Coordinates of C-alpha atoms in Angstrom, one line a residue:
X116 CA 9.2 32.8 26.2
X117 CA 12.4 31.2 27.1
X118 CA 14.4 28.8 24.4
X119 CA 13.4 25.4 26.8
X120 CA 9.9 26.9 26.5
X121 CA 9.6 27.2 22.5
X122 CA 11.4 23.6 22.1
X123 CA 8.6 22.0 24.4
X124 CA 6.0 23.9 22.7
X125 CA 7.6 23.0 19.2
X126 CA 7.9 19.1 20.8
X127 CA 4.1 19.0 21.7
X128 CA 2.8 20.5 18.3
X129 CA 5.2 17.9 16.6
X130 CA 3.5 14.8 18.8
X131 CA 0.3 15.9 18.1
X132 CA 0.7 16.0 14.6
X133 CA 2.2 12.8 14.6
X134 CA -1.0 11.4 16.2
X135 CA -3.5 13.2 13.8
X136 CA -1.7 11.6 11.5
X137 CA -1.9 8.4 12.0
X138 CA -5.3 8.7 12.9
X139 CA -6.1 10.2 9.2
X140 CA -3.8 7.8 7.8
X141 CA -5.2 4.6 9.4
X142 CA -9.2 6.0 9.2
X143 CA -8.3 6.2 5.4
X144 CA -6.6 2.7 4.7
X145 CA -9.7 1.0 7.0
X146 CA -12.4 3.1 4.6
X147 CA -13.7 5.5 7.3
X148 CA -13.5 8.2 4.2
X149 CA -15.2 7.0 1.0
X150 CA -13.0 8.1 -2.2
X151 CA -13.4 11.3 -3.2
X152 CA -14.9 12.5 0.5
X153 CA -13.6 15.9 1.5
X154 CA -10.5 16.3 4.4
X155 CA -12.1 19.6 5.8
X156 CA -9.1 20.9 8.5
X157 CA -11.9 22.8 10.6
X158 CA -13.8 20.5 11.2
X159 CA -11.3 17.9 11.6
X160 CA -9.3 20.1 14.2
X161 CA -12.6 20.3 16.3
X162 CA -13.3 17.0 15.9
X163 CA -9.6 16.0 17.4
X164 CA -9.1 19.1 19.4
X165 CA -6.4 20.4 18.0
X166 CA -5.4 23.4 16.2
X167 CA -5.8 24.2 12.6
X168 CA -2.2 24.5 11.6
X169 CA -1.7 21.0 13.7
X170 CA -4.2 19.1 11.3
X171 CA -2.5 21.1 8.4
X172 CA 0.6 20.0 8.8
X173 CA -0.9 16.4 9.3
X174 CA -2.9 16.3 6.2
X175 CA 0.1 17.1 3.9
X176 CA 2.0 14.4 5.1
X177 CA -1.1 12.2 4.1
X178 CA -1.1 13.9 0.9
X179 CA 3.0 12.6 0.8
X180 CA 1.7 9.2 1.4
X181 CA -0.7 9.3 -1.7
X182 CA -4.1 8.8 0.6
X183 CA -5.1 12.3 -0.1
X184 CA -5.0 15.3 -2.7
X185 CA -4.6 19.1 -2.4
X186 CA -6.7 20.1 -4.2
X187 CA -6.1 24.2 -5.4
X188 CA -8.4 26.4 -3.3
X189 CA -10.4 23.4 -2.0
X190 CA -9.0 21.9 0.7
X191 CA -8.1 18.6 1.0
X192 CA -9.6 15.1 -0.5
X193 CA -9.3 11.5 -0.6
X194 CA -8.3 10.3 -4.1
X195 CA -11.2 9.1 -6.3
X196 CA -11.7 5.2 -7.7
X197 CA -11.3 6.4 -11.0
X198 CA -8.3 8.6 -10.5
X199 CA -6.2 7.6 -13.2
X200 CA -3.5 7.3 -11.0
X201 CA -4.0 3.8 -10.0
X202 CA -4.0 2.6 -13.4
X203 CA -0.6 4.9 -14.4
X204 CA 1.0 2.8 -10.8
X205 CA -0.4 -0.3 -12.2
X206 CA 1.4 0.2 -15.3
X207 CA 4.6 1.1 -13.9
X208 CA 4.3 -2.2 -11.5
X209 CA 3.7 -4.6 -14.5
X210 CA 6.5 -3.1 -16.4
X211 CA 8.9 -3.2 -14.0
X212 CA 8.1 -5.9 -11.4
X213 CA 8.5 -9.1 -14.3
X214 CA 11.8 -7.7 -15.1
X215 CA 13.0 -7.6 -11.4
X216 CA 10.9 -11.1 -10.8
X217 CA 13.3 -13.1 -13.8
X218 CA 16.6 -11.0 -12.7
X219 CA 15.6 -12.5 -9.1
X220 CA 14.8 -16.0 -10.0
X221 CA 18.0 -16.2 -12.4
X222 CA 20.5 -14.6 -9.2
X223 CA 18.5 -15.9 -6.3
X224 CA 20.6 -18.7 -3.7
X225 CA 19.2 -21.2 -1.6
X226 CA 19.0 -18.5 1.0
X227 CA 16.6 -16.6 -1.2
X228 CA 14.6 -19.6 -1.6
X229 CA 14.5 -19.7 1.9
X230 CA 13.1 -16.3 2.5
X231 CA 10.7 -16.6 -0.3
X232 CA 8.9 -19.8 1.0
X233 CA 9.0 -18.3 4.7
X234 CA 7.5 -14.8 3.6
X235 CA 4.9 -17.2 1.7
X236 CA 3.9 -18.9 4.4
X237 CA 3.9 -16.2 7.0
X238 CA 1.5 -14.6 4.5
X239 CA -0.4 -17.7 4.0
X240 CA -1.1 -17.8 7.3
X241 CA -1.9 -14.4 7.9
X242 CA -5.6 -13.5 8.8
X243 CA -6.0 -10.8 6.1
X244 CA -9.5 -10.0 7.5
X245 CA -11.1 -9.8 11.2
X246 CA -14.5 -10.9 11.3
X247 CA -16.8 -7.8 12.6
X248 CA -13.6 -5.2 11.6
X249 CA -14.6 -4.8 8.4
X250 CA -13.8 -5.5 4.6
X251 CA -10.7 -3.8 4.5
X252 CA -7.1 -5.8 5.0
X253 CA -5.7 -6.0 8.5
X254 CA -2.3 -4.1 9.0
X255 CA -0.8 -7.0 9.9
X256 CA -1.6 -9.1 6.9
X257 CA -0.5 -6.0 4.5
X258 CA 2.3 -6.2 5.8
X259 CA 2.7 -10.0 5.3
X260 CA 1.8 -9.2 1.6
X261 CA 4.7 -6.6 1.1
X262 CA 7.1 -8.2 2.8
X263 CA 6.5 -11.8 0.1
X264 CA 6.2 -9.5 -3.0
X265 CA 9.6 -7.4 -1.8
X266 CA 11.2 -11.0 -1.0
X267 CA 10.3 -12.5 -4.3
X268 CA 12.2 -9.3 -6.1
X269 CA 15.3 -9.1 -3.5
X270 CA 17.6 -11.2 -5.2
X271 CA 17.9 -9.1 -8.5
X272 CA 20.8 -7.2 -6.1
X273 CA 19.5 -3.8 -7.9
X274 CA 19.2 -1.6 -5.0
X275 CA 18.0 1.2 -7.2
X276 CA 15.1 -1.2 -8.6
X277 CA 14.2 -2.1 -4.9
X278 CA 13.7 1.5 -3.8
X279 CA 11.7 2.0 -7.1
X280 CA 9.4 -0.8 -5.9
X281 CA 9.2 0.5 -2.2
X282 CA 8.0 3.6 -3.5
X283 CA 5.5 1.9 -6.2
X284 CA 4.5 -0.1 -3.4
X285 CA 3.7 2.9 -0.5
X286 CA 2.0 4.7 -3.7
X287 CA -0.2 2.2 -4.6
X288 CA -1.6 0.9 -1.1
X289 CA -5.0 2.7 -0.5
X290 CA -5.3 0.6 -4.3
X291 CA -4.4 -2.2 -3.2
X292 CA -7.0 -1.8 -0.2
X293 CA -9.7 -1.0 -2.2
X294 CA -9.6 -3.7 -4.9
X295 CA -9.5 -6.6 -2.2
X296 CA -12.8 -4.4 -0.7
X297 CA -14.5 -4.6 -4.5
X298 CA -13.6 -7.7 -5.3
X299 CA -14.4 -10.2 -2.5
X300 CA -14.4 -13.7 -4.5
X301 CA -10.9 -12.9 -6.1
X302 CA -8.9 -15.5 -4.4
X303 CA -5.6 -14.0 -4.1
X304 CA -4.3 -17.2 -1.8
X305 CA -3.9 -19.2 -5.2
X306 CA -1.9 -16.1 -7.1
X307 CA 0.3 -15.9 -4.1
X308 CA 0.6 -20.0 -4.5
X309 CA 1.5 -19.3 -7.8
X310 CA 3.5 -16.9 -7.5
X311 CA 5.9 -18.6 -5.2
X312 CA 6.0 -22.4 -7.1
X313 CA 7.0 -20.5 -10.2
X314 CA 9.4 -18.6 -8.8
X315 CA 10.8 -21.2 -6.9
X316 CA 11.0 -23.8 -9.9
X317 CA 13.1 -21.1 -11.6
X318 CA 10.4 -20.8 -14.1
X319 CA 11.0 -17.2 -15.3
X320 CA 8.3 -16.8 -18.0
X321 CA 5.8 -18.6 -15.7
X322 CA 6.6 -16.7 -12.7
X323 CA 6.3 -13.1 -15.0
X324 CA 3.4 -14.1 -16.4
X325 CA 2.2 -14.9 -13.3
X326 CA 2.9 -11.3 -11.4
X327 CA 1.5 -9.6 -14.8
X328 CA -1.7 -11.2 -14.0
X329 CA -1.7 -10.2 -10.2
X330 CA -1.3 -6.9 -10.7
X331 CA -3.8 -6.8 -13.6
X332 CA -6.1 -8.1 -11.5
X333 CA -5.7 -5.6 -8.4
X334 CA -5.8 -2.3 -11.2
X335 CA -8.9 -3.9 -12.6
X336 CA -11.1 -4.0 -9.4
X337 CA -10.8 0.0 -9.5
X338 CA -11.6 0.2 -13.0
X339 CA -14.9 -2.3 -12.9
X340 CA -18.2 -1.3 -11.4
X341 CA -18.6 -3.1 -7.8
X342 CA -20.6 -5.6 -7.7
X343 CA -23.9 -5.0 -6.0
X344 CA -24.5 -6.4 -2.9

């Protein structure tokens, strides 16, 4: 096999891992696995057509992404509810978030005021579900969601804090997912509300306080039974 030959065969395997997985990760984040459901590569290489090695080399870039674990000699899984995880990443958010929130509010311009009440009101008016999709948050409205929580944090100029909170934020996602799925009556529109008057009135305490709660409330939907239907 010629060197032109190995790169395009390297090039295909390399797009067609790409593609299984984004297929694994979006089937995860729209619930198409329950938690705790087993990532079997056979079958999911005959169910895609693809090799084994291909779907391998997919599901442990999920498993980077925290939507699935290896577990040792069994394959692969999605995470459990009660995978203490989610409450560890919960606990790391509310004792660092606050702190970023009042160094924020305290160095923020008028041009972070700005972005704060755009990114609220892109957010706010932002679908977050599609009637007949499903329960789970659209990708578009996730994204609305990190983009205001990131904003509100931007202005503590910490760029070491900010890539702590990227990585909290990528970690905790399938969480995030799950809680709004478990807890349909919380009305997260009124936190977000919140969230962005107190900041924007320079109210420190209030505007902590305020994020505490939020993220309280996300960990605790994983940690409560679901209501029944």
């Amino acid at each position: 096999m010629t060197r032109t030959a190995d790169a395009s065969t390297s090039s295909g395997k390399q797009m067609l891992s790409e593609q299984i997985y984004l297929h694994l990760r979006d089937a995860i984040m729209r619930g198409e696995y329950a938690p705790g459901a087993a990532l079997k590569p056979q079958d999911l290489a005959k169910e895609q057509g693809v090799s084994l090695a291909v779907v391998r080399e997919a599901l442990v870039r999920v498993v980077g992404d925290g939507l699935a674990d290896r577990l040792h000699n069994r394959g692969f899984a999605v995470p459990a509810f009660s995978d203490r995880r989610w409450q560890e990443i919960a606990e790391a958010r509310r004792t660092i978030e606050p702190a970023m929130l009042r160094m924020s509010i305290e160095r923020g311009d008028i041009e972070w005021e700005a972005r704060v009440r755009a990114a609220h009101h892109r957010l706010a008016r932002t679908p977050p579900f599609v009637p007949g999709e499903g329960e789970f948050y659209t990708d578009e409205w996730a994204e609305a969601h990190r983009v205001f929580h990131r904003t509100l944090l931007e202005a503590c100029g910490n760029p070491f804090l900010l890539e702590t909170f990227d990585r909290m934020w990528t970690a905790s996602e399938l969480a995030r997912r799950w809680s709004g799925q478990r807890n349909p009556d919380r009305d997260g529109a009124v936190e977000h509300r919140r969230l962005e008057a107190t900041a924007l009135a320079r109210d420190a305490a209030a505007a902590a306080d305020t994020l505490i709660h939020h993220l309280t409330l996300t960990a605790a939907g994983l940690s409560h039974p679901a209501p029944q239907a």
